[in-house]
XYZ file of N, CA, C and O in Angstrom:
472
model
N -23.756 -70.909 -16.441
C -25.021 -70.514 -15.721
C -24.620 -69.644 -14.695
O -25.528 -68.979 -14.231
N -23.485 -70.080 -14.048
C -23.238 -69.180 -12.888
C -23.105 -67.832 -12.692
O -23.462 -66.927 -11.811
N -22.633 -67.297 -13.863
C -22.967 -65.549 -13.966
C -24.190 -65.182 -14.864
O -24.008 -63.867 -15.218
N -24.951 -66.191 -14.930
C -26.357 -65.552 -15.800
C -27.038 -64.273 -14.959
O -27.429 -63.395 -15.842
N -26.788 -64.211 -14.011
C -27.525 -63.210 -13.177
C -26.891 -61.812 -13.486
O -27.412 -60.794 -13.539
N -25.417 -61.866 -13.814
C -24.569 -60.657 -13.928
C -24.976 -60.420 -15.479
O -25.349 -59.154 -15.512
N -25.155 -61.204 -16.522
C -24.993 -60.863 -17.670
C -26.438 -60.448 -18.022
O -26.696 -59.340 -18.877
N -27.609 -60.844 -17.262
C -29.050 -60.371 -17.421
C -29.043 -58.987 -17.032
O -29.556 -58.104 -17.612
N -28.299 -58.641 -15.811
C -28.481 -57.312 -15.403
C -27.630 -56.446 -16.323
O -28.073 -55.203 -16.632
N -26.619 -56.835 -16.821
C -25.742 -55.936 -17.660
C -26.396 -55.663 -18.969
O -26.746 -54.248 -19.504
N -27.284 -56.411 -19.369
C -28.097 -56.520 -20.724
C -29.175 -55.733 -20.314
O -29.621 -54.569 -21.338
N -29.829 -55.562 -19.176
C -30.920 -54.707 -18.924
C -30.497 -53.327 -18.878
O -31.112 -52.553 -19.044
N -29.190 -53.194 -18.147
C -28.842 -51.499 -18.073
C -28.525 -51.281 -19.691
O -28.749 -49.954 -19.687
N -28.192 -51.833 -20.390
C -27.560 -51.568 -21.676
C -29.013 -51.257 -22.449
O -29.094 -50.223 -23.153
N -29.989 -52.182 -22.088
C -31.360 -51.994 -22.802
C -32.008 -50.621 -22.555
O -32.494 -50.037 -23.360
N -31.935 -50.280 -21.211
C -32.180 -49.156 -20.456
C -31.523 -47.882 -21.186
O -32.275 -46.833 -21.545
N -30.256 -48.048 -21.333
C -29.702 -46.835 -22.282
C -30.096 -46.589 -23.511
O -30.426 -45.757 -24.217
N -30.281 -47.820 -23.897
C -30.539 -48.121 -25.712
C -31.968 -47.510 -25.519
O -32.434 -46.479 -26.572
N -32.992 -47.837 -24.641
C -34.403 -47.115 -24.878
C -34.350 -45.523 -24.416
O -34.958 -44.785 -25.215
N -33.649 -45.023 -23.786
C -33.475 -43.977 -23.359
C -32.744 -43.074 -24.745
O -33.156 -41.919 -25.249
N -31.619 -43.528 -25.240
C -31.229 -42.793 -26.328
C -32.230 -42.997 -27.673
O -32.339 -41.905 -28.266
N -33.006 -44.191 -27.810
C -33.822 -44.403 -29.232
C -35.126 -43.218 -28.799
O -35.439 -42.471 -29.587
N -35.577 -43.204 -27.444
C -36.742 -42.511 -27.463
C -36.397 -41.035 -27.037
O -37.290 -40.055 -27.733
N -35.357 -40.450 -26.787
C -35.080 -39.164 -26.623
C -34.183 -38.398 -27.498
O -33.983 -37.208 -27.612
N -33.570 -39.050 -28.125
C -32.680 -38.600 -29.082
C -33.010 -39.112 -30.591
O -32.752 -38.017 -31.406
N -33.432 -40.086 -30.935
C -33.568 -40.501 -32.080
C -35.082 -40.285 -32.594
O -35.346 -39.662 -33.661
N -36.056 -40.661 -31.710
C -37.456 -40.743 -32.075
C -38.114 -39.651 -31.090
O -39.450 -39.839 -30.781
N -37.360 -38.480 -30.893
C -37.646 -37.722 -29.786
C -39.280 -36.964 -30.133
O -40.278 -36.828 -29.657
N -39.462 -36.437 -31.556
C -40.699 -35.997 -31.945
C -42.091 -36.816 -31.825
O -43.109 -36.389 -31.383
N -41.634 -38.034 -32.296
C -42.656 -39.279 -32.416
C -43.050 -39.583 -30.746
O -44.068 -39.508 -30.398
N -41.900 -39.527 -29.922
C -42.454 -39.832 -28.540
C -42.919 -38.806 -27.842
O -43.912 -39.050 -26.767
N -42.732 -37.438 -27.969
C -43.429 -36.291 -27.576
C -44.937 -36.451 -27.917
O -45.818 -36.188 -27.286
N -45.217 -36.787 -29.434
C -46.430 -36.531 -29.785
C -47.290 -37.894 -29.072
O -48.320 -37.677 -28.865
N -46.580 -39.109 -28.922
C -47.176 -40.146 -28.520
C -47.812 -39.801 -26.959
O -48.775 -40.265 -26.461
N -46.687 -39.291 -26.352
C -47.151 -38.823 -24.896
C -48.267 -37.884 -24.884
O -49.108 -37.939 -23.873
N -48.289 -37.034 -25.707
C -49.357 -35.842 -25.955
C -50.854 -36.746 -26.170
O -51.912 -36.589 -25.740
N -50.652 -37.984 -27.051
C -52.024 -38.550 -27.500
C -52.282 -39.500 -26.215
O -53.523 -39.509 -25.963
N -51.297 -39.892 -25.521
C -51.522 -40.580 -24.367
C -52.173 -39.793 -23.066
O -53.227 -40.137 -22.422
N -51.730 -38.510 -23.083
C -52.216 -37.525 -22.122
C -53.650 -37.100 -22.528
O -54.437 -37.412 -21.498
N -53.839 -37.097 -23.736
C -55.472 -36.614 -23.912
C -56.281 -37.958 -23.684
O -57.488 -37.562 -23.644
N -55.671 -39.152 -24.100
C -56.869 -40.046 -24.020
C -56.805 -40.621 -22.333
O -57.940 -41.171 -21.906
N -55.971 -40.282 -21.471
C -56.344 -40.642 -20.042
C -56.479 -39.566 -19.239
O -57.199 -39.854 -18.140
N -56.217 -38.303 -19.809
C -56.602 -37.281 -18.953
C -55.868 -36.956 -17.516
O -56.519 -36.476 -16.578
N -54.882 -37.742 -17.314
C -54.179 -37.944 -16.084
C -52.585 -38.034 -16.346
O -52.229 -38.850 -17.089
N -51.778 -37.001 -15.707
C -50.583 -37.126 -15.727
C -50.042 -38.549 -15.303
O -49.068 -39.023 -15.690
N -50.838 -39.117 -14.044
C -50.034 -40.242 -13.616
C -50.234 -41.598 -14.272
O -49.687 -42.352 -14.549
N -51.517 -41.291 -15.136
C -51.749 -42.526 -15.834
C -50.949 -42.569 -17.520
O -50.642 -43.475 -17.752
N -50.564 -41.344 -17.525
C -49.528 -41.236 -18.984
C -48.370 -41.634 -18.446
O -47.581 -42.353 -19.079
N -47.855 -41.312 -17.272
C -46.389 -41.884 -16.799
C -46.554 -43.233 -16.665
O -45.558 -44.086 -16.932
N -47.619 -44.071 -15.993
C -47.673 -45.380 -15.978
C -47.769 -46.266 -17.388
O -47.122 -47.032 -17.432
N -48.559 -45.379 -18.254
C -48.438 -46.129 -19.643
C -46.987 -46.064 -20.031
O -46.656 -46.757 -20.931
N -46.370 -44.810 -19.990
C -44.884 -44.940 -20.276
C -44.051 -45.933 -19.840
O -43.271 -46.615 -20.542
N -44.319 -45.914 -18.456
C -43.496 -47.213 -17.793
C -43.901 -48.523 -18.249
O -42.892 -49.371 -18.322
N -45.096 -48.819 -18.413
C -45.263 -50.271 -19.217
C -45.065 -50.525 -20.552
O -44.360 -51.427 -20.846
N -44.766 -49.436 -21.220
C -44.151 -49.424 -22.726
C -42.599 -49.786 -22.863
O -42.271 -50.521 -23.345
N -42.048 -48.821 -21.510
C -40.885 -49.218 -21.340
C -40.507 -50.568 -20.821
O -39.542 -51.428 -21.508
N -41.154 -51.270 -20.137
C -41.228 -52.638 -19.744
C -41.338 -53.481 -20.930
O -40.466 -54.376 -21.032
N -42.490 -53.051 -21.735
C -42.306 -53.836 -22.826
C -40.996 -53.977 -23.798
O -40.619 -54.976 -24.362
N -40.567 -52.724 -23.991
C -39.257 -52.587 -24.623
C -38.070 -53.450 -24.194
O -37.701 -54.352 -24.738
N -37.942 -53.449 -22.893
C -37.130 -54.398 -22.015
C -37.190 -55.731 -22.502
O -36.277 -56.698 -22.419
N -38.753 -56.287 -22.199
C -39.110 -57.574 -22.347
C -38.581 -58.010 -23.719
O -38.057 -59.159 -24.108
N -38.757 -57.329 -25.035
C -38.641 -57.690 -26.328
C -37.137 -57.780 -26.254
O -36.409 -58.747 -27.034
N -36.297 -56.880 -25.757
C -34.656 -56.859 -26.002
C -34.221 -58.102 -25.181
O -33.187 -58.741 -25.726
N -34.461 -58.231 -24.321
C -34.117 -59.406 -23.234
C -34.374 -60.687 -23.688
O -33.499 -61.650 -23.639
N -35.604 -60.835 -24.087
C -35.946 -61.914 -24.742
C -35.310 -62.377 -26.021
O -35.067 -63.790 -25.999
N -35.280 -61.636 -26.894
C -34.238 -61.745 -28.197
C -32.644 -62.056 -27.884
O -32.270 -63.123 -28.153
N -32.136 -61.109 -26.822
C -30.829 -61.299 -26.569
C -30.587 -62.847 -25.820
O -29.439 -63.404 -26.455
N -31.308 -63.140 -25.095
C -31.333 -64.610 -24.311
C -32.160 -65.641 -24.839
O -31.934 -66.660 -24.320
N -32.869 -65.239 -26.085
C -33.629 -66.258 -26.414
C -34.721 -67.046 -25.594
O -34.636 -68.322 -25.489
N -34.986 -66.284 -24.680
C -35.530 -66.633 -23.280
C -37.010 -65.637 -22.978
O -36.406 -64.769 -22.399
N -37.998 -66.204 -23.317
C -39.042 -65.066 -22.807
C -39.148 -64.854 -21.260
O -39.695 -64.000 -20.794
N -38.840 -65.949 -20.661
C -39.051 -66.042 -19.034
C -37.799 -64.905 -18.546
O -38.498 -64.052 -17.672
N -36.779 -64.885 -18.915
C -35.937 -63.753 -18.666
C -36.438 -62.356 -19.087
O -36.387 -61.366 -18.214
N -36.875 -62.283 -20.204
C -37.656 -61.058 -20.693
C -38.730 -60.429 -19.679
O -38.788 -59.480 -19.392
N -39.589 -61.241 -19.468
C -40.491 -61.071 -18.435
C -40.149 -60.673 -17.070
O -40.347 -59.570 -16.561
N -39.035 -61.467 -16.491
C -38.657 -61.088 -15.158
C -37.765 -59.806 -15.250
O -37.844 -59.163 -14.117
N -37.084 -59.491 -16.203
C -36.445 -58.192 -16.425
C -37.320 -57.041 -16.366
O -36.848 -56.055 -15.817
N -38.159 -57.294 -17.520
C -39.348 -56.022 -17.611
C -39.794 -55.764 -16.122
O -40.232 -54.610 -15.832
N -40.337 -56.865 -15.643
C -40.908 -56.822 -13.972
C -40.103 -55.960 -13.283
O -40.575 -55.048 -12.555
N -38.904 -56.410 -13.185
C -38.104 -55.706 -11.763
C -37.809 -54.539 -12.234
O -37.837 -53.523 -11.449
N -37.543 -54.103 -13.434
C -37.369 -52.740 -14.123
C -38.301 -51.899 -13.959
O -38.180 -50.966 -13.351
N -39.671 -52.347 -14.001
C -40.855 -51.592 -13.966
C -41.059 -51.422 -12.336
O -41.295 -50.327 -12.056
N -40.885 -52.349 -11.522
C -41.070 -52.008 -10.279
C -40.022 -50.984 -9.512
O -40.418 -50.131 -8.950
N -38.889 -51.332 -10.085
C -37.729 -50.172 -9.572
C -38.152 -48.847 -9.944
O -37.946 -47.975 -9.281
N -38.488 -48.678 -11.166
C -38.855 -47.200 -11.744
C -39.738 -46.799 -10.905
O -40.044 -45.670 -10.586
N -41.071 -47.780 -10.771
C -42.323 -47.034 -10.170
C -41.735 -46.827 -8.464
O -42.152 -45.507 -8.159
N -41.241 -47.501 -7.941
C -40.811 -47.373 -6.481
C -39.700 -46.078 -6.487
O -40.005 -45.205 -5.584
N -38.749 -46.057 -7.062
C -38.040 -45.009 -7.059
C -38.458 -43.667 -7.423
O -38.335 -42.435 -6.942
N -39.239 -43.518 -8.519
C -40.109 -42.305 -8.617
C -41.222 -41.833 -7.482
O -41.307 -40.849 -7.490
N -41.840 -42.951 -6.956
C -42.482 -42.699 -5.985
C -41.767 -41.885 -4.653
O -42.281 -41.213 -4.013
N -40.901 -42.880 -4.150
C -40.381 -42.669 -2.843
C -38.871 -41.641 -3.056
O -38.473 -41.028 -2.032
N -38.167 -41.726 -4.057
C -37.069 -41.046 -4.232
C -36.924 -40.156 -5.305
O -36.782 -40.400 -6.476
N -37.441 -38.979 -5.215
C -37.996 -37.846 -6.145
C -36.715 -37.340 -7.130
O -36.729 -37.616 -8.292
N -35.686 -37.027 -6.116
C -34.622 -36.270 -7.059
C -33.584 -37.333 -7.027
O -32.766 -37.557 -5.819
N -32.990 -37.642 -8.294
C -31.899 -38.731 -8.229
C -31.191 -38.216 -9.526
O -31.771 -38.305 -10.719
N -30.207 -38.328 -9.479
C -29.281 -38.065 -10.675
C -29.159 -39.325 -11.695
O -29.585 -40.375 -11.425
N -28.724 -38.850 -12.822
C -28.467 -40.238 -13.999
C -27.666 -41.178 -13.107
O -27.924 -42.354 -13.339
N -26.437 -40.817 -12.816
C -25.803 -41.883 -12.377
C -26.327 -42.620 -10.983
O -26.205 -43.910 -11.151
N -26.749 -41.842 -10.218
C -27.548 -42.464 -9.049
C -28.786 -43.565 -9.416
O -29.080 -44.751 -9.023
N -29.561 -42.829 -10.597
C -30.672 -43.582 -11.155
C -30.052 -44.997 -11.482
O -30.457 -46.247 -11.325
N -29.052 -44.999 -12.440
C -28.638 -45.936 -13.250
C -28.069 -47.290 -12.139
O -28.205 -48.399 -12.116
N -27.138 -46.498 -11.138
C -26.429 -47.485 -10.190
C -27.760 -48.279 -9.360
O -27.668 -49.249 -8.803
N -28.672 -47.357 -8.702
C -29.681 -48.149 -8.171
C -30.308 -49.287 -8.972
O -30.679 -50.238 -8.450
N -30.867 -49.088 -10.375
C -31.262 -49.889 -10.799
C -30.355 -51.260 -11.113
O -30.680 -52.214 -10.746
N -28.919 -51.045 -11.398
C -28.247 -52.078 -11.499
C -28.182 -52.822 -9.976
O -28.072 -53.952 -10.212
N -27.852 -52.258 -9.072
C -27.778 -52.894 -7.704
C -29.227 -53.740 -7.384
O -28.912 -55.076 -6.970
N -30.387 -53.322 -7.571
C -31.471 -53.991 -7.129
C -31.746 -55.151 -8.403
O -32.150 -56.375 -7.845
N -31.719 -54.744 -9.319
C -31.547 -55.703 -10.593
C -30.802 -56.893 -10.497
O -31.121 -58.013 -10.518
N -29.585 -56.708 -10.037
C -28.558 -57.650 -9.942
C -28.747 -58.577 -8.607
O -28.690 -59.743 -8.900
N -29.322 -58.150 -7.679
C -29.707 -58.856 -6.525
C -31.040 -59.586 -6.675
O -30.959 -60.767 -6.471
N -31.864 -59.142 -7.563
C -33.050 -59.872 -7.849
C -32.588 -61.172 -8.953
O -32.968 -62.381 -8.519
N -31.964 -60.736 -9.858
C -31.207 -61.930 -10.566
C -30.376 -63.174 -9.798
O -30.345 -64.278 -10.095
N -29.353 -62.337 -8.830
C -28.709 -63.287 -7.839
C -29.450 -64.320 -7.242
O -29.263 -65.435 -7.062
N -30.772 -63.722 -6.719
C -31.688 -64.484 -6.070
C -32.229 -65.603 -6.878
O -32.531 -66.668 -6.827
N -32.469 -65.344 -8.158
C -33.273 -66.530 -8.994
C -32.234 -67.126 -9.636
O -32.444 -68.403 -9.661
N -31.225 -66.712 -10.059
C -29.943 -67.393 -11.110
C -28.522 -67.841 -10.391
O -28.074 -68.740 -10.565
N -28.329 -67.004 -9.175
C -27.301 -67.108 -8.518
C -27.125 -68.043 -7.545
O -25.933 -68.584 -7.204
N -28.392 -68.760 -7.088
C -28.259 -69.640 -6.086
C -28.234 -71.146 -6.512
O -28.601 -71.616 -7.564
């Protein structure tokens, strides 16, 4: 249990890479069509972006719930990932891939340290 916070942060980072790979490399055409359908139904770029972030959080919930056999960890992981994604997109606009991944890992690690590391 002592390192659970670290394992959750690592699996969440792997889940994020898996999500990116699946959506942008494997299911690229489907993902673009889905984005277009969401854009047409919402008529708003920010609502489309928010729908994407919610679906991504759902993906992380499923992956982490399965890996740890614990839906509470899945909910917490999805929630913190969602909050970090929303926050850095609003407040830090230009961020490279390495900076993006590092920010997520640091904030998510601190979050899970507070919950599982104490």
